[in-house]
Structure formats: structure tokens, C-alpha cells
Amino acid sequence: MFTARRSRTATVPRSRLFTARRSRTATAPRSRIRAFGLRTRLLAAFLLVAAVSAGTTSALTYREARNALLKTTQDTAVATFREQVQQTGFGLPIQGEGLEEVLRDLARKGKPRPWVVFAEYGSLRASSGENPVSTVITPQLRRAALANPYGGFERVVKDGVPYLTIAMPTVFKTGPYSTLPSGLVLYAVMRMTDEQINVDALLTAARDGALPGLAVALVPGLIAARSVLRPVRELRRAASSMGSGRLDTRIAVRGNDELADLASTFNESAAQLEDSVNELREAEARARRFASDVSHELRTPLAGMLAVTEVLDEDADHLDADTARAVRLVSAETGKLAVLVEDLMEISRFDARAAELNADEVDVAEAIRKTLQNRHWHEDDRVHAELPAGIRARLDPRRFDVVIANLVGNALRHGGAPVTVGLRTGERPKGTPVLITEVTDRGPGIRAESIPYIFDRFYKADAARTRSAGSGLGLAITQENVRLHGGTIRAGNRPDGGAVFTVEIPLDTGEPTA
């Protein structure tokens, strides 16, 4: 009696490759920022999770269904072929006559669908079909059938058509647990086109089921993104509102999650900031009122003191030396105090935004000459002027006079002779024509660490100088007057030594700025 068993051999499964096409979209920088904003990233993350979940579920479902389908067909075919082979008797030696009819009978009994049965015995080849030798049976299956008395099977793909090939060697049963190969090997070849169609249908169903799932997942993704982005947008609007000066801006707190905690923290911080800014504003307002009130209150007694000191100065030559020295000291200090009071009143007007620009078209060179003449600097050998004629600009003569006077006076006090006042025109990087006035000296220059603070109020470039010869507000007032003209002022040092102050005022100044 011949027996056959199924053994496990190497299989050649049919594989499929899925490719995805990636498109490139050229966008402008602004569009790129908008395209990859927080909403897009949240939706992308949500859809990615949904895609991975749906893809994993579909792939596992497809694999299990495919394996179950193929295994059912495969097990049915192998079991049926083994049973038919066991029930068929062969006489030895095997003769070609009548063998093909036996093979055709086996093929007709094939399940789950008809087979093509091949027989190989030594050099003898026969089949139930037209060709005695199959091109589907692989050498690996033949070697496995000869080496293993229990047979085997294999799934192969030939010219795009899937096949199941089964090898069953026939054996003599020589004992209860021993067999002897007869040398005859039967092969069954069955097309698996129906199974492939079913597998393709499973793949299509898995794919088509995943895509609607992603579309459905987009809806909760949009809802989730909106719930996250709404507090973020409110926070952005609130921050922008606070940046524009509305410190009473607050955010509505909804829920008790992390975003609600963020809104609460923002509101608390905004309230503390509002309190701090209000306190600073009140303190600044009190300081301005104090300086303004003190300046106004001091003007009347200072006027009387100046009148008295002028009289005392005239009679100082007739007094004894100590009294004359005291009188001149009082007169000098009273004059300094008067200058300080006037500067404080002027700076308080700038702080209160009460300073006005009364611009008129003037000859700039002539305006600078008048400034030098009024201070008697035109007769001073230490001051030189390089003033080309024909330069006209819209300026406030009084405030421009203060600018030139403060810069020249500062150079004479803290710089070194000669002091040069230069005038020319130029252009800013954007092509705006400007009036350029430079005041240079030959002194030691400005220390590098002092340049950023040189226009601060009461700033002392020389820390060892306990008392300033002026009010300490001259350069600060100069900067404010230049800004009122819409211009800029900067301080620096010359390459060959000495300080240089450069004032740039637009030549096409229109409406005055407050």
C-alpha cells in the first residue's frame, strides 16, 4: 500500500509593491508659513495617526484573510490529492501504457478544482494534459520530493498566473512504521486564479475601506484642531492688543485643561503687568509734575536773584577780596541754577508732548552764523565754521539754534580746540535727501562705553567728574529737538582723534512731529 504525507517546503508567495507619488508645490515664504501652520500640523498629526491605525488594521485584516483563503484551498487540494494517491494502486515496474488514463482519472477528482497530474519515474514522463512535463514544477520541489518520502507543496507564479504544485512520492509500506520509496512521484498542478481574484478583491476592499475612514477622521480632526487653536488665536489677539497698549485685555477661561491654565496664567500676568505699568506711569507723571512745578516755582525767585547778583557783580570790584570772591561765586551758581531750571522746563514740555515745531524755510548757513554770533563764538579763534551758501531747509529757527549752541558749547567744554561746524547735504540709503550738520573737536574723544548713553539725561561720561559745567540736559534736549524735526543725531569719534556729532534732518520735512 502506498502512503503519502504532507511536508513543509519553501514557498514562493506572490508579492505586491505599492508606490506613492509625492508632488512638489512651489510656494512663497508667506504661503509656506501659512501652509505649515499649527492647524495644518495638528490635522496632519491626527490624519497620520488615523492613517497608521487604518493602514495597520487593513494590512493585518488583509493578511489574515488572504492566508486563511489560500490555506483553505491549499489544505483541501493537498488532502484530496493525498487521499486519491493512496487509493490508487500502481504495479511495478511502471509502464507507460495505461498510466496516462490513471493520471486523467486523478485529475478529474481534483478539489477544489481540476488538476493537471504529472508522473515522473526514472526517465519516464507522463501527464493528464497535453505536455508530459510541467514548466511550473520547480527543481526545488523535485529535490524535496525525492529527499522526503512524505511529499510537499509549493505556491509559484508563472507568467503572472499563480499555481499550487503538490508532490506526492509513492512508497512501499514495509512495516508498521517503515516505508520504502518506489521511485514514482506524482505531481498535481492547480491554477489559483480564483483565489488571486479573491485576494485582489480583499486588497481593494481594505484600501477602499481605509480611505473613507481617513475622510471620516478628518471631521474630528478639524474639531480637535479648532478646540486647540481657538484659545491660541485668542491668546495671540490678546497679546497683540496688549502690545498696542490695551493692558486691560483678558482672555475668557473655558474648561479646566492645560489651555485653560494657560489662559488663567496669561490673565494673572496681564493683571500684574497692568498694575506695574500703572504704578510706573503714575510715578513718572508725579516726577514730571514735580519737575515742572519746581521749575515754575523757581523762576520767579531766580529772576530776583539774578537781578541782585548782576548788581552785586557790578560792585564786586569795590569790595574786599573775600567778599568779592563770594559774590562772584553766588552769581555764577545762580546763573547755573537758572540754566538748569530752564532746561528742566524745556525737557518737561517734551515729556508732556507739548513741544511744538514752528518750521519755516531758512538759509541754514545764515542760521548757524547767527547762533555763533549771539554767543560771541564768531570772534573766538577756537571755533571754525565751514558753511557753504545756498542750502535752504524747513527748520524751526529757535530749536535749530538750541541744537547748534548745545553741540558747540559741549565741544568747547569737554572737547578740545579747534571746534569745527560743518554743513552739507546728502542722502539716506532709501534716497531721502537730508541736511547734515557736523560738530567736531580735537579733544580726547568719547569713550566707547559712553557712546550709547551720551544723550541720556544727566549722564556723565567722566565718572570722576562730580559736577557738570552745564545742566546735564543739553545733549538730551538737543536730541529731542532733532527728533522734533524728524531727524537723527549720533555721536562718535574721528579716526584722527576728537569727537564728532552728526545731525541729519530731512530736507523735505512736511508736517511737524510732536
Coordinates of C-alpha atoms in Angstrom, one line a residue:
M1 CA 0.0 0.0 0.0
F2 CA 1.3 3.4 -0.9
T3 CA 1.1 6.2 1.6
A4 CA 1.9 9.9 1.3
R5 CA 2.3 12.7 3.9
R6 CA 2.4 16.4 3.5
S7 CA 5.7 18.1 4.5
R8 CA 6.5 21.8 4.7
T9 CA 8.7 23.1 1.9
A10 CA 9.8 26.5 0.9
T11 CA 7.1 28.7 -0.6
V12 CA 7.3 31.4 -3.1
P13 CA 4.4 33.8 -2.2
R14 CA 3.3 36.4 -4.7
S15 CA 4.3 39.9 -3.6
R16 CA 2.9 43.3 -4.5
L17 CA 4.6 46.7 -4.4
F18 CA 2.7 49.8 -3.5
T19 CA 4.1 53.1 -4.6
A20 CA 3.1 56.6 -3.6
R21 CA 3.7 59.7 -5.7
R22 CA 4.8 62.8 -3.9
S23 CA 4.1 66.1 -5.6
R24 CA 6.1 69.3 -5.0
T25 CA 4.4 72.6 -4.8
A26 CA 6.4 75.8 -5.1
T27 CA 5.1 78.4 -2.6
A28 CA 6.2 81.8 -1.5
P29 CA 7.6 82.2 2.1
R30 CA 4.4 83.6 3.4
S31 CA 2.3 80.8 1.9
R32 CA 4.8 78.2 3.3
I33 CA 4.3 79.6 6.8
R34 CA 0.5 79.5 6.3
A35 CA 0.6 76.0 4.8
F36 CA 2.6 74.6 7.7
G37 CA 0.8 76.4 10.5
L38 CA -0.4 74.9 13.7
R39 CA -3.8 73.9 12.2
T40 CA -2.1 72.1 9.4
R41 CA 0.3 70.3 11.7
L42 CA -2.5 69.2 14.1
L43 CA -4.5 67.9 11.2
A44 CA -1.5 66.2 9.7
A45 CA -0.7 64.5 13.0
F46 CA -4.3 63.5 13.5
L47 CA -4.6 62.1 10.0
L48 CA -1.2 60.4 10.4
V49 CA -2.4 58.5 13.4
A50 CA -5.6 57.7 11.7
A51 CA -3.8 56.5 8.6
V52 CA -1.4 54.4 10.6
S53 CA -4.2 52.8 12.5
A54 CA -6.4 52.2 9.5
G55 CA -3.4 51.0 7.4
T56 CA -2.3 48.7 10.1
T57 CA -5.8 47.3 10.7
S58 CA -6.4 46.9 7.0
A59 CA -3.0 45.2 6.4
L60 CA -3.5 42.8 9.3
T61 CA -7.0 42.0 8.2
Y62 CA -5.9 41.5 4.6
R63 CA -3.0 39.3 5.6
E64 CA -5.1 37.1 7.8
A65 CA -8.0 36.8 5.3
R66 CA -5.5 36.1 2.4
N67 CA -3.7 33.4 4.4
A68 CA -7.0 31.9 5.5
L69 CA -8.3 31.8 2.0
L70 CA -5.1 30.3 0.5
K71 CA -4.7 27.9 3.4
T72 CA -8.2 26.6 2.9
T73 CA -7.7 26.0 -0.8
Q74 CA -4.2 24.6 -0.3
D75 CA -5.2 22.2 2.5
T76 CA -8.2 21.0 0.5
A77 CA -6.1 20.3 -2.6
V78 CA -3.3 18.6 -0.7
A79 CA -5.6 16.4 1.4
T80 CA -7.6 15.4 -1.6
F81 CA -4.5 14.6 -3.7
R82 CA -3.0 12.5 -0.9
E83 CA -6.2 10.6 -0.5
Q84 CA -6.5 9.9 -4.2
V85 CA -2.9 8.8 -4.5
Q86 CA -3.3 6.5 -1.5
Q87 CA -6.4 4.9 -3.1
T88 CA -4.7 4.4 -6.4
G89 CA -2.7 1.2 -6.9
F90 CA 0.4 1.1 -9.2
G91 CA 2.1 -2.0 -10.3
L92 CA 5.9 -2.2 -10.6
P93 CA 7.7 -1.8 -12.8
I94 CA 5.8 1.2 -14.0
Q95 CA 4.7 1.0 -17.7
G96 CA 3.7 3.9 -19.8
E97 CA 0.7 2.1 -21.1
G98 CA -2.4 2.9 -19.1
L99 CA -0.5 5.4 -16.9
E100 CA -2.0 8.5 -18.6
E101 CA -5.5 7.2 -18.1
V102 CA -4.8 6.8 -14.4
L103 CA -3.5 10.3 -14.3
R104 CA -6.5 11.7 -16.1
D105 CA -8.8 9.9 -13.6
L106 CA -6.9 11.5 -10.7
A107 CA -7.1 14.9 -12.4
R108 CA -10.9 14.6 -12.7
K109 CA -11.2 14.0 -9.0
G110 CA -9.3 17.2 -8.2
K111 CA -10.6 19.5 -5.5
P112 CA -11.4 22.3 -5.1
R113 CA -11.0 22.5 -8.9
P114 CA -9.5 20.2 -11.5
W115 CA -5.8 19.4 -11.5
V116 CA -3.2 18.6 -14.1
V117 CA -1.4 15.5 -12.8
F118 CA 2.1 14.6 -13.8
A119 CA 4.1 11.4 -13.2
E120 CA 7.9 11.0 -13.1
Y121 CA 9.5 7.6 -12.8
G122 CA 13.1 7.5 -13.8
S123 CA 13.2 8.7 -17.3
L124 CA 9.5 8.1 -17.8
R125 CA 7.3 11.2 -18.0
A126 CA 3.5 11.2 -18.3
S127 CA 0.7 13.6 -17.6
S128 CA -3.1 14.0 -17.8
G129 CA -2.6 17.0 -20.1
E130 CA -1.0 17.7 -23.4
N131 CA 2.6 18.1 -22.2
P132 CA 4.2 15.2 -20.3
V133 CA 6.5 17.7 -18.4
S134 CA 5.3 20.7 -16.4
T135 CA 7.1 24.0 -16.6
V136 CA 5.6 25.1 -13.3
I137 CA 7.1 22.4 -11.2
T138 CA 10.4 23.8 -9.8
P139 CA 13.6 21.9 -9.3
Q140 CA 13.4 22.7 -5.6
L141 CA 10.1 20.8 -5.3
R142 CA 11.5 17.9 -7.3
R143 CA 14.5 17.7 -5.0
A144 CA 12.3 17.9 -1.9
A145 CA 10.0 15.1 -3.2
L146 CA 13.0 12.8 -3.8
A147 CA 14.6 13.6 -0.5
N148 CA 11.4 13.5 1.6
P149 CA 9.1 10.4 1.4
Y150 CA 6.2 12.5 2.7
G151 CA 6.0 14.9 -0.2
G152 CA 5.4 18.6 -0.2
F153 CA 3.7 21.5 -1.9
E154 CA 4.7 24.9 -3.2
R155 CA 2.9 28.1 -4.5
V156 CA 4.6 29.6 -7.5
V157 CA 3.7 32.3 -10.1
K158 CA 4.4 31.7 -13.7
D159 CA 3.8 34.4 -16.3
G160 CA 1.6 36.2 -13.9
V161 CA -0.6 33.2 -13.1
P162 CA -0.5 31.7 -9.6
Y163 CA -0.3 27.9 -9.2
L164 CA -0.3 25.4 -6.4
T165 CA 2.0 22.5 -7.1
I166 CA 1.9 19.3 -4.9
A167 CA 4.4 16.5 -4.9
M168 CA 3.5 13.0 -3.6
P169 CA 6.1 10.3 -3.8
T170 CA 4.7 6.7 -3.8
V171 CA 6.2 4.3 -1.3
F172 CA 6.0 0.6 -0.2
K173 CA 4.9 0.0 3.3
T174 CA 7.4 -2.5 4.7
G175 CA 6.3 -2.4 8.3
P176 CA 4.1 -0.6 10.7
Y177 CA 6.4 2.4 10.8
S178 CA 8.7 1.9 7.8
T179 CA 8.3 2.7 4.1
L180 CA 10.4 2.2 1.0
P181 CA 10.3 4.7 -1.9
S182 CA 9.1 3.2 -5.1
G183 CA 10.7 5.9 -7.3
L184 CA 7.4 7.1 -8.7
V185 CA 6.5 10.7 -7.9
L186 CA 3.1 12.2 -8.8
Y187 CA 2.6 15.9 -9.1
A188 CA -0.7 17.9 -9.1
V189 CA -0.7 21.4 -10.6
M190 CA -3.7 23.6 -9.9
R191 CA -4.4 27.1 -11.1
M192 CA -5.2 29.6 -8.3
T193 CA -6.7 32.3 -10.4
D194 CA -9.9 32.3 -8.4
E195 CA -8.0 32.7 -5.2
Q196 CA -6.0 35.5 -6.7
I197 CA -9.2 37.3 -7.7
N198 CA -10.5 36.9 -4.2
V199 CA -7.2 38.2 -2.8
D200 CA -7.3 41.2 -5.1
A201 CA -10.8 41.9 -4.0
L202 CA -9.7 41.7 -0.4
L203 CA -6.9 44.2 -1.1
T204 CA -9.3 46.6 -2.9
A205 CA -11.8 46.3 0.0
A206 CA -9.1 47.0 2.6
R207 CA -7.8 50.0 0.6
D208 CA -11.3 51.4 -0.2
G209 CA -12.3 50.9 3.4
A210 CA -9.3 52.8 4.7
L211 CA -9.8 55.9 2.5
P212 CA -13.3 56.7 3.7
G213 CA -12.0 56.1 7.2
L214 CA -9.5 58.8 6.7
A215 CA -12.1 61.1 5.3
V216 CA -14.3 60.5 8.3
A217 CA -11.3 61.0 10.6
L218 CA -10.8 64.5 9.1
V219 CA -14.0 65.7 10.8
P220 CA -13.0 65.0 14.4
G221 CA -9.5 66.3 13.4
L222 CA -11.0 69.6 12.4
I223 CA -13.0 69.8 15.6
A224 CA -10.0 68.9 17.7
A225 CA -7.8 71.4 15.8
R226 CA -10.4 74.1 16.3
S227 CA -10.7 73.4 20.0
V228 CA -6.9 73.8 20.4
L229 CA -6.5 76.7 18.0
R230 CA -9.3 78.9 19.3
P231 CA -7.5 79.6 22.7
V232 CA -4.3 80.1 20.8
R233 CA -5.9 82.6 18.5
E234 CA -7.5 84.4 21.5
L235 CA -4.1 84.4 23.1
R236 CA -2.5 85.9 20.0
R237 CA -5.1 88.6 19.7
A238 CA -4.8 89.4 23.4
A239 CA -1.0 89.6 23.2
S240 CA -1.3 91.9 20.1
S241 CA -3.9 94.0 21.9
M242 CA -1.6 94.4 24.9
G243 CA 1.3 95.2 22.6
S244 CA -0.8 98.1 21.3
G245 CA -1.2 99.5 24.8
R246 CA -4.5 97.9 26.0
L247 CA -3.3 96.4 29.2
D248 CA -6.8 95.7 30.4
T249 CA -7.1 92.9 27.8
R250 CA -8.1 89.5 29.2
I251 CA -8.9 86.0 27.9
A252 CA -12.1 84.1 28.7
V253 CA -11.2 80.9 30.6
R254 CA -13.1 77.8 29.4
G255 CA -12.8 74.4 30.9
N256 CA -10.1 73.1 33.2
D257 CA -7.5 71.7 30.9
E258 CA -3.9 72.9 30.1
L259 CA -5.2 75.6 27.7
A260 CA -7.5 76.9 30.5
D261 CA -4.5 77.0 32.8
L262 CA -2.6 79.0 30.1
A263 CA -5.4 81.5 29.8
S264 CA -5.5 81.9 33.6
T265 CA -1.8 82.4 33.7
F266 CA -2.0 85.0 30.9
N267 CA -4.8 86.9 32.7
E268 CA -2.8 86.9 36.0
S269 CA 0.4 88.1 34.2
A270 CA -1.6 90.7 32.4
A271 CA -3.1 92.0 35.6
Q272 CA 0.2 92.2 37.3
L273 CA 1.7 93.9 34.3
E274 CA -1.1 96.4 34.2
D275 CA -0.7 97.2 37.9
S276 CA 3.1 97.6 37.4
V277 CA 2.7 99.8 34.4
N278 CA 0.1 102.0 36.0
E279 CA 2.4 102.4 39.0
L280 CA 5.3 103.4 36.7
R281 CA 3.1 105.8 34.8
E282 CA 1.8 107.4 38.0
A283 CA 5.4 107.7 39.3
E284 CA 6.6 109.2 36.0
A285 CA 3.7 111.6 36.0
R286 CA 4.4 112.6 39.5
A287 CA 8.1 113.1 38.7
R288 CA 7.2 115.2 35.6
R289 CA 4.7 117.3 37.6
F290 CA 7.3 117.8 40.4
A291 CA 10.0 118.9 37.9
S292 CA 7.6 121.2 36.1
D293 CA 6.2 122.6 39.4
V294 CA 9.6 123.1 40.9
S295 CA 10.8 124.8 37.7
H296 CA 7.9 127.2 37.6
E297 CA 8.1 127.9 41.3
L298 CA 11.9 128.7 41.0
R299 CA 11.6 131.0 38.0
T300 CA 10.3 134.0 40.0
P301 CA 12.8 133.9 42.9
L302 CA 15.6 133.1 40.4
A303 CA 14.7 136.2 38.4
G304 CA 15.0 138.3 41.5
M305 CA 18.3 136.5 42.5
L306 CA 19.7 137.1 39.0
A307 CA 18.9 140.8 39.2
V308 CA 20.5 141.1 42.6
T309 CA 23.6 139.1 41.5
E310 CA 24.0 141.4 38.5
V311 CA 24.1 144.4 40.8
L312 CA 26.5 142.7 43.1
D313 CA 28.7 141.7 40.2
E314 CA 28.9 145.4 39.2
D315 CA 30.0 146.4 42.7
A316 CA 32.3 143.4 43.3
D317 CA 35.4 145.4 42.3
H318 CA 34.8 147.8 45.2
L319 CA 34.5 145.0 47.8
D320 CA 37.3 143.3 49.7
A321 CA 38.8 140.2 48.1
D322 CA 36.9 137.5 50.1
T323 CA 33.6 139.2 49.8
A324 CA 34.1 139.8 46.0
R325 CA 35.0 136.2 45.5
A326 CA 31.9 135.1 47.4
V327 CA 29.7 137.4 45.4
R328 CA 31.1 136.1 42.1
L329 CA 30.6 132.5 43.3
V330 CA 27.0 133.2 44.2
S331 CA 26.4 134.9 40.9
A332 CA 27.9 132.0 38.9
E333 CA 26.0 129.4 40.8
T334 CA 22.7 131.4 40.4
G335 CA 23.3 131.5 36.7
K336 CA 23.8 127.8 36.5
L337 CA 20.7 127.3 38.5
A338 CA 18.7 129.4 36.1
V339 CA 20.0 127.4 33.2
L340 CA 19.1 124.2 34.9
V341 CA 15.6 125.4 35.6
E342 CA 15.1 126.5 32.0
D343 CA 16.4 123.1 30.8
L344 CA 14.1 121.3 33.2
M345 CA 11.1 123.2 31.9
E346 CA 12.1 122.5 28.4
I347 CA 12.5 118.8 28.9
S348 CA 9.2 118.6 30.8
R349 CA 7.5 120.1 27.7
F350 CA 9.0 117.3 25.6
D351 CA 7.8 114.7 28.1
A352 CA 4.3 116.2 28.1
R353 CA 4.3 116.2 24.3
A354 CA 3.6 119.9 24.5
A355 CA 6.7 121.0 22.4
E356 CA 5.7 122.4 19.0
L357 CA 7.7 122.9 15.8
N358 CA 7.3 126.3 14.1
A359 CA 9.1 125.5 10.9
D360 CA 10.0 128.0 8.3
E361 CA 12.2 127.9 5.2
V362 CA 15.6 129.4 6.3
D363 CA 19.1 129.8 5.0
V364 CA 20.8 127.2 7.1
A365 CA 24.3 128.7 6.8
E366 CA 23.0 132.1 7.9
A367 CA 21.1 130.5 10.8
I368 CA 24.3 128.9 12.1
R369 CA 26.2 132.2 11.8
K370 CA 23.6 133.9 13.9
T371 CA 23.9 131.2 16.5
L372 CA 27.7 131.7 16.7
Q373 CA 27.3 135.5 16.7
N374 CA 24.8 135.5 19.5
R375 CA 27.2 133.5 21.7
H376 CA 30.2 135.6 20.5
W377 CA 31.8 132.5 19.2
H378 CA 32.4 134.0 15.8
E379 CA 35.2 136.1 17.4
D380 CA 36.6 133.0 19.2
D381 CA 39.6 131.5 17.4
R382 CA 38.6 128.1 18.8
V383 CA 35.5 127.9 16.7
H384 CA 35.7 127.5 12.9
A385 CA 32.7 127.3 10.5
E386 CA 32.6 125.6 7.1
L387 CA 29.2 126.8 5.8
P388 CA 28.6 126.6 2.0
A389 CA 26.0 129.1 0.8
G390 CA 22.7 128.2 -0.9
I391 CA 21.5 125.4 1.4
R392 CA 17.9 126.0 2.5
A393 CA 15.6 123.8 4.6
R394 CA 12.4 124.0 6.6
L395 CA 13.5 124.4 10.2
D396 CA 12.4 125.9 13.5
P397 CA 15.0 128.6 13.8
R398 CA 14.8 128.7 17.7
R399 CA 15.1 125.0 18.1
F400 CA 17.8 124.7 15.5
D401 CA 19.7 127.4 17.3
V402 CA 19.5 125.4 20.5
V403 CA 20.9 122.3 18.7
I404 CA 23.9 124.1 17.3
A405 CA 24.5 126.1 20.5
N406 CA 24.4 122.9 22.7
L407 CA 26.7 121.0 20.4
V408 CA 29.3 123.7 20.1
G409 CA 29.1 124.6 23.8
N410 CA 29.5 120.9 24.7
A411 CA 32.6 120.6 22.4
L412 CA 34.2 123.7 23.9
R413 CA 33.6 122.5 27.5
H414 CA 34.5 118.8 27.1
G415 CA 36.5 118.6 23.9
G416 CA 39.5 120.4 22.5
A417 CA 40.1 123.3 20.1
P418 CA 39.6 123.9 17.3
V419 CA 35.8 123.2 17.2
T420 CA 34.5 122.9 13.6
V421 CA 30.9 123.3 12.5
G422 CA 30.4 121.7 9.0
L423 CA 27.3 121.8 6.8
R424 CA 26.5 119.7 3.7
T425 CA 23.6 117.8 2.1
G426 CA 23.4 114.1 1.5
E427 CA 21.1 111.1 1.0
R428 CA 19.9 108.3 3.2
P429 CA 20.0 104.7 2.0
K430 CA 16.4 105.0 0.7
G431 CA 17.3 108.1 -1.3
T432 CA 15.8 110.7 1.0
P433 CA 17.7 114.0 0.8
V434 CA 19.0 115.2 4.2
L435 CA 20.7 118.2 5.7
I436 CA 23.8 117.1 7.5
T437 CA 25.4 119.2 10.2
E438 CA 28.6 118.1 11.9
V439 CA 30.3 119.5 15.0
T440 CA 33.8 118.1 15.6
D441 CA 36.6 118.9 18.0
R442 CA 40.2 117.9 18.6
G443 CA 39.8 116.7 22.2
P444 CA 40.3 113.2 23.6
G445 CA 37.0 111.9 22.1
I446 CA 34.3 109.9 23.7
R447 CA 34.9 106.6 25.5
A448 CA 33.5 103.7 23.6
E449 CA 31.4 102.6 26.6
S450 CA 29.9 106.0 26.9
I451 CA 28.7 106.5 23.3
P452 CA 25.4 104.5 23.8
Y453 CA 24.4 106.7 26.8
I454 CA 25.8 110.1 25.7
F455 CA 22.3 111.5 25.1
D456 CA 20.8 110.2 28.4
R457 CA 19.7 112.8 30.9
F458 CA 22.3 113.8 33.5
Y459 CA 24.7 111.1 32.1
K460 CA 28.4 111.8 33.0
A461 CA 30.9 110.4 30.5
D462 CA 33.6 111.0 33.1
A463 CA 32.6 109.2 36.3
A464 CA 35.3 111.1 38.3
R465 CA 33.7 114.4 37.4
T466 CA 31.4 115.0 40.3
R467 CA 29.8 118.1 38.9
S468 CA 28.9 119.1 35.4
A469 CA 29.8 122.5 34.0
G470 CA 26.3 122.6 32.5
S471 CA 22.8 121.3 33.5
G472 CA 23.4 117.8 32.3
L473 CA 20.4 118.0 30.0
G474 CA 22.0 119.8 27.0
L475 CA 22.5 116.7 24.8
A476 CA 19.1 115.2 25.8
I477 CA 17.4 118.5 24.8
T478 CA 19.4 118.5 21.6
Q479 CA 18.2 115.0 20.7
E480 CA 14.6 115.9 21.4
N481 CA 14.8 119.0 19.1
V482 CA 16.4 116.9 16.3
R483 CA 13.7 114.3 16.7
L484 CA 11.0 117.0 16.5
H485 CA 12.4 117.9 13.1
G486 CA 12.1 114.2 12.1
G487 CA 15.9 113.8 12.1
T488 CA 18.5 111.8 13.9
I489 CA 21.7 112.6 15.8
R490 CA 24.6 110.4 16.6
A491 CA 27.9 110.7 18.4
G492 CA 31.2 109.1 17.6
N493 CA 35.0 109.7 17.3
R494 CA 37.1 110.9 14.4
P495 CA 39.8 108.5 13.1
D496 CA 42.5 111.1 13.8
G497 CA 41.1 112.0 17.3
G498 CA 38.3 114.1 18.7
A499 CA 34.6 113.7 19.0
V500 CA 32.1 114.2 16.2
F501 CA 28.3 114.8 16.5
T502 CA 26.3 114.4 13.3
V503 CA 22.8 115.7 12.9
E504 CA 20.7 114.6 9.9
I505 CA 17.4 116.4 9.2
P506 CA 15.2 115.6 6.1
L507 CA 15.2 118.4 3.6
D508 CA 11.6 117.6 2.7
T509 CA 10.2 117.8 6.2
G510 CA 6.5 118.3 5.9
E511 CA 4.2 118.2 8.9
P512 CA 5.9 118.6 12.2
T513 CA 6.1 115.7 14.6
A514 CA 5.2 116.1 18.2

